[in-house]
Short mmCIF file of C-alpha atoms and ligand atoms in Angstrom, two decimals:
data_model
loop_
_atom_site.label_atom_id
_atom_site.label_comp_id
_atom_site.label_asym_id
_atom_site.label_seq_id
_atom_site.Cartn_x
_atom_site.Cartn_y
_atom_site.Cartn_z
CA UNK R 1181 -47.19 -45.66 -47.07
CA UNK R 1182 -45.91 -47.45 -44.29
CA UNK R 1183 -46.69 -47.46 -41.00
CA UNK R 1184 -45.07 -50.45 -39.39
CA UNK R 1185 -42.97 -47.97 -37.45
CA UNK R 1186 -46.11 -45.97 -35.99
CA UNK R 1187 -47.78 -49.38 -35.56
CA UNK R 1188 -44.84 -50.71 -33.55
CA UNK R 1189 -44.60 -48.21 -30.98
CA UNK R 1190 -48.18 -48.75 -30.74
CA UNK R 1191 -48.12 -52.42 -30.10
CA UNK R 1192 -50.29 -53.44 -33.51
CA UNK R 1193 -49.05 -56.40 -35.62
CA UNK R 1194 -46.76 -55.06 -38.73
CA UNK R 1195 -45.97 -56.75 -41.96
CA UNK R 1196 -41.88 -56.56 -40.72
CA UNK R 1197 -40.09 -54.99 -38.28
CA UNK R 1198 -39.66 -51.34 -38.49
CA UNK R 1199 -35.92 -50.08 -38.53
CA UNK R 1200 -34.55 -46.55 -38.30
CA UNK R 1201 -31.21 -45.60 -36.96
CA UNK R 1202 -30.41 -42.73 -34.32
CA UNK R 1203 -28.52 -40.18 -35.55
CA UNK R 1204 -29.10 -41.77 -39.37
CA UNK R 1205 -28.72 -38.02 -41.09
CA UNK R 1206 -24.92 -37.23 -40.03
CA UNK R 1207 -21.52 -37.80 -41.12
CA UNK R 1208 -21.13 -41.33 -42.22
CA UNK R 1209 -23.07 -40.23 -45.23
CA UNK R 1210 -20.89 -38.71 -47.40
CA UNK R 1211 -23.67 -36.51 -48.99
CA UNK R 1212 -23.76 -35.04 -45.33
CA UNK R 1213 -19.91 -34.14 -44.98
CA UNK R 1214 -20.65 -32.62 -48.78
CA UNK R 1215 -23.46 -30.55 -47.36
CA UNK R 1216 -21.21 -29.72 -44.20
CA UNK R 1217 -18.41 -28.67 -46.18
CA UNK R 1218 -20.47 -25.74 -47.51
CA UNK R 1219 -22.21 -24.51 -44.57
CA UNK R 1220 -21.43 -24.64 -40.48
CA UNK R 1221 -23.32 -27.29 -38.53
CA UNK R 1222 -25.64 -24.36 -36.61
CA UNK R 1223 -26.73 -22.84 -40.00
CA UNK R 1224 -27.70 -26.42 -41.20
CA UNK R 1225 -30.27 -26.87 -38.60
CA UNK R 1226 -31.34 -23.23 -38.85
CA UNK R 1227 -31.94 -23.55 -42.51
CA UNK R 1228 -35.50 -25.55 -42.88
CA UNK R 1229 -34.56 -26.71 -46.22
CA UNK R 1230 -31.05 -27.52 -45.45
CA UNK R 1231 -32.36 -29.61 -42.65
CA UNK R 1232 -34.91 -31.46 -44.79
CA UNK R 1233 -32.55 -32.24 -47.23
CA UNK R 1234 -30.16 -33.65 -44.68
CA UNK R 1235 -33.02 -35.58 -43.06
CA UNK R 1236 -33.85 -37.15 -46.49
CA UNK R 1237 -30.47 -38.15 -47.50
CA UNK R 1238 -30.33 -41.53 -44.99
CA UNK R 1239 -33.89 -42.46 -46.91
CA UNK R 1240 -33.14 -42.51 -50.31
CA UNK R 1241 -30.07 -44.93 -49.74
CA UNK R 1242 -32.20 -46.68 -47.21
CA UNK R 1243 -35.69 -48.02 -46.77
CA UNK R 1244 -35.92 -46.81 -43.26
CA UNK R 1245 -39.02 -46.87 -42.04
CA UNK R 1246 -38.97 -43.49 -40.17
CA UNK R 1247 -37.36 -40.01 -40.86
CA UNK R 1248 -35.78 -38.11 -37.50
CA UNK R 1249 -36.13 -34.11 -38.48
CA UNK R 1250 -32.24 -32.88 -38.33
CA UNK R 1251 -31.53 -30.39 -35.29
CA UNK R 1252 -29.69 -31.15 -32.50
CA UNK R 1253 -30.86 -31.88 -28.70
CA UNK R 1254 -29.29 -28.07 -27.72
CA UNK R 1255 -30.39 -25.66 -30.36
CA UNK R 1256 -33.65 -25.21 -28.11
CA UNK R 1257 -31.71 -23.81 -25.23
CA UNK R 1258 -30.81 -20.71 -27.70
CA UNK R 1259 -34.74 -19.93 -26.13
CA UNK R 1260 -33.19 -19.66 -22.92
CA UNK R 1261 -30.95 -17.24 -23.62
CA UNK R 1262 -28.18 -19.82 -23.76
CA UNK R 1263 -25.70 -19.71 -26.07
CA UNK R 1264 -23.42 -22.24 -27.70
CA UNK R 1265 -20.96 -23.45 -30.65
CA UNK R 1266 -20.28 -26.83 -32.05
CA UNK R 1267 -16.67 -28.14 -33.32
CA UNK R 1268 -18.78 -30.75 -33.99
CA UNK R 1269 -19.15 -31.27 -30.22
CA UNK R 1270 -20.90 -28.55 -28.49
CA UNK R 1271 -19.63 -26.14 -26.27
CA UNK R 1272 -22.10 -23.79 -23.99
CA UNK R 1273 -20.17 -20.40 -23.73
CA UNK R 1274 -20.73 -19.97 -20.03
CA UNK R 1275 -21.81 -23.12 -18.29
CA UNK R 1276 -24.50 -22.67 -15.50
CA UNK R 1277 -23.10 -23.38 -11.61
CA UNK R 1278 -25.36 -20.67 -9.58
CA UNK R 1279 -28.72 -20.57 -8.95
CA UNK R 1280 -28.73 -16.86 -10.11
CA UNK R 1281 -27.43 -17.94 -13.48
CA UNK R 1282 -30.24 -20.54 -13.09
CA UNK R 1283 -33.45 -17.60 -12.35
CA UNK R 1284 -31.34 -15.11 -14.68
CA UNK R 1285 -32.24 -17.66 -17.79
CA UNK R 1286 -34.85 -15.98 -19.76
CA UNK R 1287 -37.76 -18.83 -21.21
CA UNK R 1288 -38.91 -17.21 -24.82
CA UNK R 1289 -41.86 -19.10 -26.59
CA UNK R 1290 -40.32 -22.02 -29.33
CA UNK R 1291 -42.35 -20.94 -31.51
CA UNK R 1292 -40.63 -17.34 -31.44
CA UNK R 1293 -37.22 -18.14 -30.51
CA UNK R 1294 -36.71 -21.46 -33.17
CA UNK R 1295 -39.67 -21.43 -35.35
CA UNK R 1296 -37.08 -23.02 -38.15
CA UNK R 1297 -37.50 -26.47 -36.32
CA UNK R 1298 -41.19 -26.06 -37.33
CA UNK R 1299 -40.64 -24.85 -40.57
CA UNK R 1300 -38.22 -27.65 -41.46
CA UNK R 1301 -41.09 -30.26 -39.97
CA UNK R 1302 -43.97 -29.13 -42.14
CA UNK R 1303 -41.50 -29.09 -44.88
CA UNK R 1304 -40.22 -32.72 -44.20
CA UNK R 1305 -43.64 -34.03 -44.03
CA UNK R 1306 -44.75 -32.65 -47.30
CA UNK R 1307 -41.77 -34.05 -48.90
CA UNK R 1308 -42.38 -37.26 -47.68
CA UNK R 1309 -45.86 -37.28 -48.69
CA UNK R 1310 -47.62 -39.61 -46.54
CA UNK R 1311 -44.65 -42.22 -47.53
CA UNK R 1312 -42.73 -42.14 -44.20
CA UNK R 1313 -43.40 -40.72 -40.68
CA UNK R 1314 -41.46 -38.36 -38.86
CA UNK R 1315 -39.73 -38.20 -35.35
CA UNK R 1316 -39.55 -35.01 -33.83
CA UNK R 1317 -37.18 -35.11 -30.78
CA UNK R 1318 -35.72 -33.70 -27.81
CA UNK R 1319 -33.02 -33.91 -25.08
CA UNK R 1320 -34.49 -35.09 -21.03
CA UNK R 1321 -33.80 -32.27 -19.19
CA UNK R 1322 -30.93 -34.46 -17.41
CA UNK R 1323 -28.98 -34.43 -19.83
CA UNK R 1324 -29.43 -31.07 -21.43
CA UNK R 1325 -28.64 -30.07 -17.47
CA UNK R 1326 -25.72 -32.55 -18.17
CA UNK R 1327 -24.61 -30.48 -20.85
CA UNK R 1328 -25.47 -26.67 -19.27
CA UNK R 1329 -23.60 -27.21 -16.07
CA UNK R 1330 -20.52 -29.31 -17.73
CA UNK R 1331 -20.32 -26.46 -20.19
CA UNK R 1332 -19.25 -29.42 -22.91
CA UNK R 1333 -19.18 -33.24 -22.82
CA UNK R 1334 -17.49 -35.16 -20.65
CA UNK R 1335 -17.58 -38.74 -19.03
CA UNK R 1336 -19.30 -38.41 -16.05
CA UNK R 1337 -20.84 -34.90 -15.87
CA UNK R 1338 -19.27 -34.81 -12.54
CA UNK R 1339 -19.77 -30.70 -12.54
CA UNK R 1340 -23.21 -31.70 -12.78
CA UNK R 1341 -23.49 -34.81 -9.93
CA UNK R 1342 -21.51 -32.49 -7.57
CA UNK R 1343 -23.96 -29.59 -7.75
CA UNK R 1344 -26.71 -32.16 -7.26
CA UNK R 1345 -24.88 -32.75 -3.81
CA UNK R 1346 -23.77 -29.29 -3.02
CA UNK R 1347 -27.00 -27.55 -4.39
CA UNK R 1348 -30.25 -29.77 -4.90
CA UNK R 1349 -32.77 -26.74 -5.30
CA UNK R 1350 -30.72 -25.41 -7.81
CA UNK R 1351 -30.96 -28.67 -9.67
CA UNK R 1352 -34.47 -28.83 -9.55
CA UNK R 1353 -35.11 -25.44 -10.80
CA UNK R 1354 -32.95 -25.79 -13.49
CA UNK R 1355 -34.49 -28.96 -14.55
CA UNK R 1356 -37.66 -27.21 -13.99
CA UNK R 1357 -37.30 -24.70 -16.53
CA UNK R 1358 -35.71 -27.26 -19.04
CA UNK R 1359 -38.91 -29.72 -18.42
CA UNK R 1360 -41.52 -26.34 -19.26
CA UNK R 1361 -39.75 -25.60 -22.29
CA UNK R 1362 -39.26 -29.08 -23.58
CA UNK R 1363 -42.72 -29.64 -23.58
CA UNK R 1364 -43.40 -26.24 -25.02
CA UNK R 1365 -40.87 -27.50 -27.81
CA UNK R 1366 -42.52 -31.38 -28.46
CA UNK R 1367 -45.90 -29.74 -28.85
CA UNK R 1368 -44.92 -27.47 -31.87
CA UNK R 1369 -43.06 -30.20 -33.29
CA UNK R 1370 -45.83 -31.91 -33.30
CA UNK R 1371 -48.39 -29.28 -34.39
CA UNK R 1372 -45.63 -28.84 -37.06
CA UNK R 1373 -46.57 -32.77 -38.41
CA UNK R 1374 -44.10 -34.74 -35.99
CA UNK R 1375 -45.98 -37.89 -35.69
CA UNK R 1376 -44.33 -39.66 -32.75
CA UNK R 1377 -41.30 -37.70 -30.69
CA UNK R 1378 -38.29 -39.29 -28.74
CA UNK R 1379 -36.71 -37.93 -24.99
CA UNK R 1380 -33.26 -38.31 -25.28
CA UNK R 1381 -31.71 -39.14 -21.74
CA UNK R 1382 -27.94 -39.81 -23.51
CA UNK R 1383 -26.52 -39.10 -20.02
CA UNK R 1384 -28.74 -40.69 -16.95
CA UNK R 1385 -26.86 -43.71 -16.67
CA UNK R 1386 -24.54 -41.66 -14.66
CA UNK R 1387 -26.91 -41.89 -12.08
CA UNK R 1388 -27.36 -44.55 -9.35
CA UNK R 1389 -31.65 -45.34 -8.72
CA UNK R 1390 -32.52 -43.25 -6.27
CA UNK R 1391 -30.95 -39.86 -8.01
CA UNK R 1392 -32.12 -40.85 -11.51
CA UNK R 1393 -35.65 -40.95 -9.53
CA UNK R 1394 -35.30 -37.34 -8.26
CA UNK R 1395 -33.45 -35.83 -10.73
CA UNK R 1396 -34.50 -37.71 -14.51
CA UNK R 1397 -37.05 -39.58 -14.35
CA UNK R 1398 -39.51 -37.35 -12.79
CA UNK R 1399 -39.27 -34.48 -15.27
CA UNK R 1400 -39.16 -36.95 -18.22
CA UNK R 1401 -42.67 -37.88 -16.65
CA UNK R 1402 -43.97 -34.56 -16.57
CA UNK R 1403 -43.01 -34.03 -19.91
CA UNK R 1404 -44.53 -37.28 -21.08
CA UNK R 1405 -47.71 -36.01 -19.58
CA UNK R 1406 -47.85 -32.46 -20.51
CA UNK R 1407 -47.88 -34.32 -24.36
CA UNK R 1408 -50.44 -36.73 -23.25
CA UNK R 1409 -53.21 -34.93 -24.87
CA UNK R 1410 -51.59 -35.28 -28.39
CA UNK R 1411 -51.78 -39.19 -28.56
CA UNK R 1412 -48.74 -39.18 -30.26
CA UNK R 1413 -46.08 -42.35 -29.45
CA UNK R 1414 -43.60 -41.58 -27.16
CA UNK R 1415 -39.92 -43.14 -26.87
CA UNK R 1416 -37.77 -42.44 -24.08
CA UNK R 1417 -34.17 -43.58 -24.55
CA UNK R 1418 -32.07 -44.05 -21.85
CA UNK R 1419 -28.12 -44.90 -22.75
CA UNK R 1420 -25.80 -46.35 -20.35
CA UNK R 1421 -28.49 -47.33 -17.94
CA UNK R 1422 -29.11 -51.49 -18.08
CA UNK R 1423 -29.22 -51.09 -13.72
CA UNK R 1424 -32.20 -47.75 -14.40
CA UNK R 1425 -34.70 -50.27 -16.73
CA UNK R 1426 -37.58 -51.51 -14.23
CA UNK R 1427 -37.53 -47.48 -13.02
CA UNK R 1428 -37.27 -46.20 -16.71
CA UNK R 1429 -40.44 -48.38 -17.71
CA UNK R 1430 -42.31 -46.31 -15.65
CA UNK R 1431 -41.47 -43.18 -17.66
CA UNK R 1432 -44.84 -43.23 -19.24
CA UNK R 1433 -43.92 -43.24 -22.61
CA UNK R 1434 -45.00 -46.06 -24.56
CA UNK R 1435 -42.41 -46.74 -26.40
CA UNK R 1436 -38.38 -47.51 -24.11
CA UNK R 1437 -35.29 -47.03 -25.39
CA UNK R 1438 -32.70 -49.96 -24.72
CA UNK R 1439 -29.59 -48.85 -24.81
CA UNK R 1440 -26.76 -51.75 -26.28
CA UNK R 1441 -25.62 -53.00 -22.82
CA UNK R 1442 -28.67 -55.17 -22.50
CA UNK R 1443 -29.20 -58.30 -24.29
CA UNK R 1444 -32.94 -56.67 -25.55
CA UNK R 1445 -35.06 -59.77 -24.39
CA UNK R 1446 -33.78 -59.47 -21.00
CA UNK R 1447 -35.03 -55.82 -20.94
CA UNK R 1448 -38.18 -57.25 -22.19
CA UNK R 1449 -38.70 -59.38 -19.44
CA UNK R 1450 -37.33 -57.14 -16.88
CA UNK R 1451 -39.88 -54.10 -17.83
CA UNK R 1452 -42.75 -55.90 -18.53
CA UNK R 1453 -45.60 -56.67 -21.68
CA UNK R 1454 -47.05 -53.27 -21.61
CA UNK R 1455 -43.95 -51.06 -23.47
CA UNK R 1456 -42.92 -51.38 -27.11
CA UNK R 1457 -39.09 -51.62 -27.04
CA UNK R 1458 -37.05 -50.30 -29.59
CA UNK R 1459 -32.85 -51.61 -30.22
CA UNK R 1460 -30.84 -52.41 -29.75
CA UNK R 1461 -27.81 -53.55 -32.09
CA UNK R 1462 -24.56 -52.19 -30.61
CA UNK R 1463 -23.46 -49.41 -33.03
CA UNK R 1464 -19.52 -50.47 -33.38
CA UNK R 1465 -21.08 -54.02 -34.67
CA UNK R 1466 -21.68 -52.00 -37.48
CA UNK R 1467 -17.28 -52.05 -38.44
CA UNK R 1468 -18.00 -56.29 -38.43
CA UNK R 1469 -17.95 -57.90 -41.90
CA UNK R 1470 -21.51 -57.68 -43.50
CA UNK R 1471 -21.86 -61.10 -42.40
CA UNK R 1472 -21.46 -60.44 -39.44
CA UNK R 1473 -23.71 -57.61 -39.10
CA UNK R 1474 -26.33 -59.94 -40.58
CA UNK R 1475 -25.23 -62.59 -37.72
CA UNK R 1476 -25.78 -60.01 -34.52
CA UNK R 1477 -28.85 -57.84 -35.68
CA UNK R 1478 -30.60 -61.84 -36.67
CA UNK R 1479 -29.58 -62.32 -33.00
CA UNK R 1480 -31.93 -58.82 -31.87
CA UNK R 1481 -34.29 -59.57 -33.95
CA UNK R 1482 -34.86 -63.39 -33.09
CA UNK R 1483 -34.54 -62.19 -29.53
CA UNK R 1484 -37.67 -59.92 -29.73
CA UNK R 1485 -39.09 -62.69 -32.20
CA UNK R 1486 -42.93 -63.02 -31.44
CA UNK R 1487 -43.03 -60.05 -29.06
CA UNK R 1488 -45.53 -57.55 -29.74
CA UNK R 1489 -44.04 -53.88 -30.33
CA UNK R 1490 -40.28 -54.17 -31.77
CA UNK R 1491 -38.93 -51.25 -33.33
CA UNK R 1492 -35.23 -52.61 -34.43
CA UNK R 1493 -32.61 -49.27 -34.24
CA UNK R 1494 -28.92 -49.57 -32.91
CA UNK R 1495 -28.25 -49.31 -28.90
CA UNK R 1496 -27.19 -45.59 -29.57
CA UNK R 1497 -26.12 -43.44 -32.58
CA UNK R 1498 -24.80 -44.81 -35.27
CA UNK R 1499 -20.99 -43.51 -35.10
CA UNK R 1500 -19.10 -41.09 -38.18
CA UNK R 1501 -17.08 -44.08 -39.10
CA UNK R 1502 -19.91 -46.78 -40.28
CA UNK R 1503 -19.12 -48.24 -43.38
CA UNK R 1504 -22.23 -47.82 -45.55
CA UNK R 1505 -22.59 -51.69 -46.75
CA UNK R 1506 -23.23 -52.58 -43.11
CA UNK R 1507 -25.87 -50.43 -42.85
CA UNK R 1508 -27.53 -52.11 -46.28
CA UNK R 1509 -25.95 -55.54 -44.35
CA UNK R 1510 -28.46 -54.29 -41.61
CA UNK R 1511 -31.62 -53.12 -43.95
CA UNK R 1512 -31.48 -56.64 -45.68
CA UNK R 1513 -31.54 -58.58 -42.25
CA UNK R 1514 -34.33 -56.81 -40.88
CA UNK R 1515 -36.75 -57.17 -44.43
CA UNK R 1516 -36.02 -60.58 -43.91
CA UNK R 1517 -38.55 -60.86 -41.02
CA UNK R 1518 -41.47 -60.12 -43.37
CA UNK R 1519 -40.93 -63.74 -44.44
CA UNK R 1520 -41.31 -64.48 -40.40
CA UNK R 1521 -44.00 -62.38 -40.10
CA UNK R 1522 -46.36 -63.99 -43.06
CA UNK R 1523 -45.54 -67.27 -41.65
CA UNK R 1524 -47.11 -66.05 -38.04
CA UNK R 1525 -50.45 -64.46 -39.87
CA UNK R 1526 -50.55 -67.94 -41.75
CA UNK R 1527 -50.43 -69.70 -38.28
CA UNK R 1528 -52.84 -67.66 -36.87
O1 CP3 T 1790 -30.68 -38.47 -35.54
C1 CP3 T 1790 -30.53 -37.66 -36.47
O2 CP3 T 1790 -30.11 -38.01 -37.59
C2 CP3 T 1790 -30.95 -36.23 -36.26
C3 CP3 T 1790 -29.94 -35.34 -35.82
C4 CP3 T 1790 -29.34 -35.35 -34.41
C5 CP3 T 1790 -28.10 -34.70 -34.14
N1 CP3 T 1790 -27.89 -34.72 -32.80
C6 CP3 T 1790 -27.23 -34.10 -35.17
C7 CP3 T 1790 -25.82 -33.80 -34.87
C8 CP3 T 1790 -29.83 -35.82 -33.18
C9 CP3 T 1790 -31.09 -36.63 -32.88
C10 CP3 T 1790 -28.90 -35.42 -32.18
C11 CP3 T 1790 -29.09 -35.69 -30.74
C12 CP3 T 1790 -27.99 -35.42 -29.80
N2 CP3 T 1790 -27.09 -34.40 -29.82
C13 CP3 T 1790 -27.76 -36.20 -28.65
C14 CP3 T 1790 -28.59 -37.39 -28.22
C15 CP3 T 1790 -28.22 -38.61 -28.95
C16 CP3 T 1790 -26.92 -39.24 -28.52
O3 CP3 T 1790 -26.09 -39.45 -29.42
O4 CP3 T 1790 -26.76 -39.56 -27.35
C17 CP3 T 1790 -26.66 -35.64 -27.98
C18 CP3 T 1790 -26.04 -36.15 -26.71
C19 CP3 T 1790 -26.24 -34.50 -28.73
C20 CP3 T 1790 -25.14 -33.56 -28.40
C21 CP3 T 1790 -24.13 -33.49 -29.49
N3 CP3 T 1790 -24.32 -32.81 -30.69
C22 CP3 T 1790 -22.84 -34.04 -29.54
C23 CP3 T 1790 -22.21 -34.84 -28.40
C24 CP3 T 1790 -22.26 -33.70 -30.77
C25 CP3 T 1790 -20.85 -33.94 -31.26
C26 CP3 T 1790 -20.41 -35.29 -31.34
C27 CP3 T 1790 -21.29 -36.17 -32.21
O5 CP3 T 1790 -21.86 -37.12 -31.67
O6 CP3 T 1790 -21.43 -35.89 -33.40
C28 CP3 T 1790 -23.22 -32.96 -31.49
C29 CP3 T 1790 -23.08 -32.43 -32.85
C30 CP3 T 1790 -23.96 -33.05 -33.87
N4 CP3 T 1790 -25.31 -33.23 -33.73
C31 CP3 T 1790 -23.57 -33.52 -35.16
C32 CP3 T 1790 -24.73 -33.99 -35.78
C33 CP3 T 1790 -24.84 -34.56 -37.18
C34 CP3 T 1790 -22.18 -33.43 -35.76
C35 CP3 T 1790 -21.96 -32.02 -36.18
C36 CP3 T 1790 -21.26 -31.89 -37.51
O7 CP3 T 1790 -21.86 -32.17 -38.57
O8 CP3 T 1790 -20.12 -31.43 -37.49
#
């Protein structure tokens, strides 16, 4: 068993750093495009033992030191009543702009309206056995309001900054209902066996301060305390947002996110001693020589070097393209730091 990864986001010495990658089940395995060929990307994540198998896949190639269950930061919406296609990028088939559409979305139970998210959690921690924890997950309701009122992605979610102009109450009752059923879907994760869960907020860096205040950050804090009960780690994630870190610290979540714009020990000293951090490699470093990939994650890693709470991961998902020898590149750099960390216990 190890639990460097639990122990990180908790602070506690480990033996090495922990890695995991975001998005580390997906398409630049090609055991996942062999799956995908076969079924439709919504089926995959509907199917419990489809998803377990595609959540396994990055760990027997890899010594990762955490799983991520496979879904997909929408699929809980369906409980809204929303629907929604991927080709892969998702599409919502009618995108939210009034506040009727907003009161005429109908909240169902998770439990009742995705229950194979549950399924596939018990089932991936009985296949792992104790060996490796899992990360259940979820989108901030930002940017799952990102995606709702966009209808798709799109640099800048300016459908969705405009209505936060034209039509702030609508905002907030949107991102009302989103925050009640994210925590709603956490807790079963983690009644399913999710041992620590992370808040994706892939879009609030399109937000200057004093909006990501009003209209992030304070529902990824009610959701971080409706959970609170649990004790379970918490990592928020913020991309795109190196001028949102001092405000993002105060999340409540143990455990922040650094997105690759920030060299990672200047996040450290800009939020403080009391969060574990977790980064922050730049995911296109990955297409450098294996060298090379050595050379830049050495340089995260020596950065948070003697720091408490390190949980080494790219700055955002690892892209389709990734060669697979610079992700073992990667796994071989970080396992190096078990040498570092037996000469710190010896100095203590
Ligand atoms: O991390 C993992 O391995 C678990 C699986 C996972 C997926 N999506 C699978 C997926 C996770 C954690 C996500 C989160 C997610 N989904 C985010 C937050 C993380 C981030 O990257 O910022 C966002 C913004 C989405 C929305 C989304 N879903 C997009 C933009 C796309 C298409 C483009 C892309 O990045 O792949 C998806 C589809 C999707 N989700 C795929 C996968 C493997 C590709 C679908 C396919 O197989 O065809």
């Amino acid at each position: 068993m190890t639990d460097r990864f639990l122990r990180a986001c908790r602070r506690e010495p480990v033996d090495q750093t922990p890695l995991w990658l975001m998005r580390q089940a997906g398409r630049y395995l090609p055991e996942y495009r062999a799956v995908r060929a076969e079924v439709d990307f919504l089926t995959l994540c509907r199917t419990p033992a489809l998803a377990v198998e595609v959540s396994l896949q990055p760990l027997r190639r890899f010594p990762l030191d955490a799983a991520i269950i496979f879904s997909d930061i929408l699929l809980p919406l369906e409980a809204l009543g929303v629907r929604m296609s991927f080709n892969p990028a998702p599409k919502i088939a009618e995108p939210i702009r009034t506040r009727a559409q907003v009161d005429a979305l109908t909240p169902r139970p998770m439990a009742e309206a995705v229950p194979f998210v549950g399924e596939a959690l018990t089932l991936l921690r009985r296949a792992l056995d104790g060996r490796t924890p899992v990360i259940g997950f979820c989108g901030a309701p930002f940017t799952l309001a990102a995606y709702l009122v966009q209808g798709e992605g799109k640099e800048g979610f300016g459908a969705l900054k405009a209505l936060i102009y034209r039509e702030p109450a609508t905002v907030e009752a949107l991102l009302e209902t989103l925050t009640t059923a994210m925590i709603d879907y956490l807790r079963l994760q983690v009644a399913a066996g999710a041992q620590a869960v992370q808040i994706f907020d892939s879009w609030a860096g399109v937000l200057a301060p004093a909006t990501y205040e009003r209209f992030a950050l304070r529902w990824v804090r009610r959701i971080v305390d409706g959970l609170r009960d649990l004790d379970v780690p918490v990592i928020y994630f913020v991309n795109g947002g190196p001028h949102l870190l001092e405000a993002a610290a105060t999340s409540g979540a143990g455990v922040l996110g650094v997105c690759w714009r920030t060299p990672i020990d200047q996040a450290a000293a800009r939020v403080g001693p009391h969060l574990a951090l977790q980064g922050n490699l730049d995911p296109h470093a990955l297409f450098a020589a294996p060298d090379e990939v050595a050379r830049l994650a050495m340089d995260v890693l020596t950065r948070m070097a003697g720091r408490p709470g390190h949980i080494m991961n790219l700055g955002h998902g690892i892209l389709p393209e990734t060669p697979i020898a610079s992700v073992h590149a990667l796994v071989e750099t970080v396992a190096a730091t078990a040498d570092r960390a037996a000469v710190a216990a010896v100095e203590r």
